[in-house]
JSON list of C-alpha atoms in Angstrom, two decimals:
[
{"chain": "S", "resi": 1, "resn": "UNK", "atom": "CA", "xyz": [-75.92, 3.59, -81.10]},
{"chain": "S", "resi": 2, "resn": "UNK", "atom": "CA", "xyz": [-76.06, 7.64, -82.68]},
{"chain": "S", "resi": 3, "resn": "UNK", "atom": "CA", "xyz": [-74.61, 7.95, -86.18]},
{"chain": "S", "resi": 4, "resn": "UNK", "atom": "CA", "xyz": [-73.06, 11.57, -85.05]},
{"chain": "S", "resi": 5, "resn": "UNK", "atom": "CA", "xyz": [-71.32, 10.81, -81.70]},
{"chain": "S", "resi": 6, "resn": "UNK", "atom": "CA", "xyz": [-71.12, 6.93, -81.90]},
{"chain": "S", "resi": 7, "resn": "UNK", "atom": "CA", "xyz": [-72.63, 6.58, -78.19]},
{"chain": "S", "resi": 8, "resn": "UNK", "atom": "CA", "xyz": [-75.52, 5.35, -76.79]},
{"chain": "S", "resi": 9, "resn": "UNK", "atom": "CA", "xyz": [-76.89, 7.28, -74.97]},
{"chain": "S", "resi": 10, "resn": "UNK", "atom": "CA", "xyz": [-75.77, 10.29, -76.87]},
{"chain": "S", "resi": 11, "resn": "UNK", "atom": "CA", "xyz": [-72.94, 12.43, -75.50]},
{"chain": "S", "resi": 12, "resn": "UNK", "atom": "CA", "xyz": [-73.95, 15.79, -73.86]},
{"chain": "S", "resi": 13, "resn": "UNK", "atom": "CA", "xyz": [-72.59, 17.90, -76.55]},
{"chain": "S", "resi": 14, "resn": "UNK", "atom": "CA", "xyz": [-74.25, 15.82, -79.67]},
{"chain": "S", "resi": 15, "resn": "UNK", "atom": "CA", "xyz": [-77.16, 17.40, -81.47]},
{"chain": "S", "resi": 16, "resn": "UNK", "atom": "CA", "xyz": [-79.12, 14.31, -81.10]},
{"chain": "S", "resi": 17, "resn": "UNK", "atom": "CA", "xyz": [-78.98, 14.19, -77.15]},
{"chain": "S", "resi": 18, "resn": "UNK", "atom": "CA", "xyz": [-81.84, 14.59, -75.03]},
{"chain": "S", "resi": 19, "resn": "UNK", "atom": "CA", "xyz": [-82.21, 18.18, -73.37]},
{"chain": "S", "resi": 20, "resn": "UNK", "atom": "CA", "xyz": [-80.99, 18.06, -69.77]},
{"chain": "S", "resi": 21, "resn": "UNK", "atom": "CA", "xyz": [-83.69, 17.67, -67.09]},
{"chain": "S", "resi": 22, "resn": "UNK", "atom": "CA", "xyz": [-84.13, 20.84, -65.08]},
{"chain": "S", "resi": 23, "resn": "UNK", "atom": "CA", "xyz": [-84.67, 19.85, -61.16]},
{"chain": "S", "resi": 24, "resn": "UNK", "atom": "CA", "xyz": [-85.09, 23.45, -59.77]},
{"chain": "S", "resi": 25, "resn": "UNK", "atom": "CA", "xyz": [-84.59, 26.98, -60.16]},
{"chain": "S", "resi": 26, "resn": "UNK", "atom": "CA", "xyz": [-82.12, 29.22, -58.48]},
{"chain": "S", "resi": 27, "resn": "UNK", "atom": "CA", "xyz": [-83.64, 31.68, -56.08]},
{"chain": "S", "resi": 28, "resn": "UNK", "atom": "CA", "xyz": [-81.00, 34.20, -56.75]},
{"chain": "S", "resi": 29, "resn": "UNK", "atom": "CA", "xyz": [-80.08, 34.19, -60.33]},
{"chain": "S", "resi": 30, "resn": "UNK", "atom": "CA", "xyz": [-83.05, 32.25, -61.74]},
{"chain": "S", "resi": 31, "resn": "UNK", "atom": "CA", "xyz": [-81.17, 30.10, -63.91]},
{"chain": "S", "resi": 32, "resn": "UNK", "atom": "CA", "xyz": [-81.97, 26.24, -63.98]},
{"chain": "S", "resi": 33, "resn": "UNK", "atom": "CA", "xyz": [-80.35, 23.68, -61.58]},
{"chain": "S", "resi": 34, "resn": "UNK", "atom": "CA", "xyz": [-79.95, 20.30, -63.44]},
{"chain": "S", "resi": 35, "resn": "UNK", "atom": "CA", "xyz": [-79.48, 16.86, -62.56]},
{"chain": "S", "resi": 36, "resn": "UNK", "atom": "CA", "xyz": [-75.90, 16.49, -61.29]},
{"chain": "S", "resi": 37, "resn": "UNK", "atom": "CA", "xyz": [-75.51, 20.25, -60.35]},
{"chain": "S", "resi": 38, "resn": "UNK", "atom": "CA", "xyz": [-74.52, 21.07, -56.83]},
{"chain": "S", "resi": 39, "resn": "UNK", "atom": "CA", "xyz": [-77.04, 23.27, -54.89]},
{"chain": "S", "resi": 40, "resn": "UNK", "atom": "CA", "xyz": [-78.25, 24.38, -51.63]},
{"chain": "S", "resi": 41, "resn": "UNK", "atom": "CA", "xyz": [-81.84, 23.79, -50.36]},
{"chain": "S", "resi": 42, "resn": "UNK", "atom": "CA", "xyz": [-82.61, 26.49, -48.01]},
{"chain": "S", "resi": 43, "resn": "UNK", "atom": "CA", "xyz": [-85.66, 27.63, -46.28]},
{"chain": "S", "resi": 44, "resn": "UNK", "atom": "CA", "xyz": [-86.04, 30.37, -48.79]},
{"chain": "S", "resi": 45, "resn": "UNK", "atom": "CA", "xyz": [-85.59, 28.18, -52.06]},
{"chain": "S", "resi": 46, "resn": "UNK", "atom": "CA", "xyz": [-82.89, 26.70, -53.99]},
{"chain": "S", "resi": 47, "resn": "UNK", "atom": "CA", "xyz": [-79.38, 28.23, -54.67]},
{"chain": "S", "resi": 48, "resn": "UNK", "atom": "CA", "xyz": [-77.01, 27.06, -57.25]},
{"chain": "S", "resi": 49, "resn": "UNK", "atom": "CA", "xyz": [-73.39, 26.57, -56.43]},
{"chain": "S", "resi": 50, "resn": "UNK", "atom": "CA", "xyz": [-72.26, 29.53, -58.66]},
{"chain": "S", "resi": 51, "resn": "UNK", "atom": "CA", "xyz": [-74.43, 31.86, -56.55]},
{"chain": "S", "resi": 52, "resn": "UNK", "atom": "CA", "xyz": [-73.28, 30.36, -53.43]},
{"chain": "S", "resi": 53, "resn": "UNK", "atom": "CA", "xyz": [-69.34, 30.68, -54.34]},
{"chain": "S", "resi": 54, "resn": "UNK", "atom": "CA", "xyz": [-70.19, 34.48, -55.00]},
{"chain": "S", "resi": 55, "resn": "UNK", "atom": "CA", "xyz": [-71.54, 35.19, -51.65]},
{"chain": "S", "resi": 56, "resn": "UNK", "atom": "CA", "xyz": [-69.75, 36.55, -48.63]},
{"chain": "S", "resi": 57, "resn": "UNK", "atom": "CA", "xyz": [-69.37, 34.60, -45.59]},
{"chain": "S", "resi": 58, "resn": "UNK", "atom": "CA", "xyz": [-72.09, 37.08, -43.75]},
{"chain": "S", "resi": 59, "resn": "UNK", "atom": "CA", "xyz": [-74.58, 36.60, -46.50]},
{"chain": "S", "resi": 60, "resn": "UNK", "atom": "CA", "xyz": [-74.12, 32.53, -46.43]},
{"chain": "S", "resi": 61, "resn": "UNK", "atom": "CA", "xyz": [-74.51, 32.53, -42.69]},
{"chain": "S", "resi": 62, "resn": "UNK", "atom": "CA", "xyz": [-77.83, 34.74, -42.98]},
{"chain": "S", "resi": 63, "resn": "UNK", "atom": "CA", "xyz": [-79.03, 32.46, -45.78]},
{"chain": "S", "resi": 64, "resn": "UNK", "atom": "CA", "xyz": [-79.08, 29.53, -43.29]},
{"chain": "S", "resi": 65, "resn": "UNK", "atom": "CA", "xyz": [-81.05, 31.64, -40.76]},
{"chain": "S", "resi": 66, "resn": "UNK", "atom": "CA", "xyz": [-78.09, 32.43, -38.72]},
{"chain": "S", "resi": 67, "resn": "UNK", "atom": "CA", "xyz": [-76.15, 35.39, -37.94]},
{"chain": "S", "resi": 68, "resn": "UNK", "atom": "CA", "xyz": [-72.22, 36.10, -36.96]},
{"chain": "S", "resi": 69, "resn": "UNK", "atom": "CA", "xyz": [-71.91, 37.06, -33.13]},
{"chain": "S", "resi": 70, "resn": "UNK", "atom": "CA", "xyz": [-69.61, 39.50, -31.84]},
{"chain": "S", "resi": 71, "resn": "UNK", "atom": "CA", "xyz": [-67.24, 38.56, -28.63]}
]
């Protein structure tokens, strides 16, 4: 049991906690994607949820290798 946070394993904010494990790097912003994070694994790389939320519908469709059609 940790003497600071009184947990085993340590709470995320504890100074004795292990560093989070980076699984991937976002192809758009360059920040790490860590265990537990949601992301898109596309043909051109990995995209974090924050970047996906900021994209327009057209950008998302293009990211997935498609295009919007006009009737």
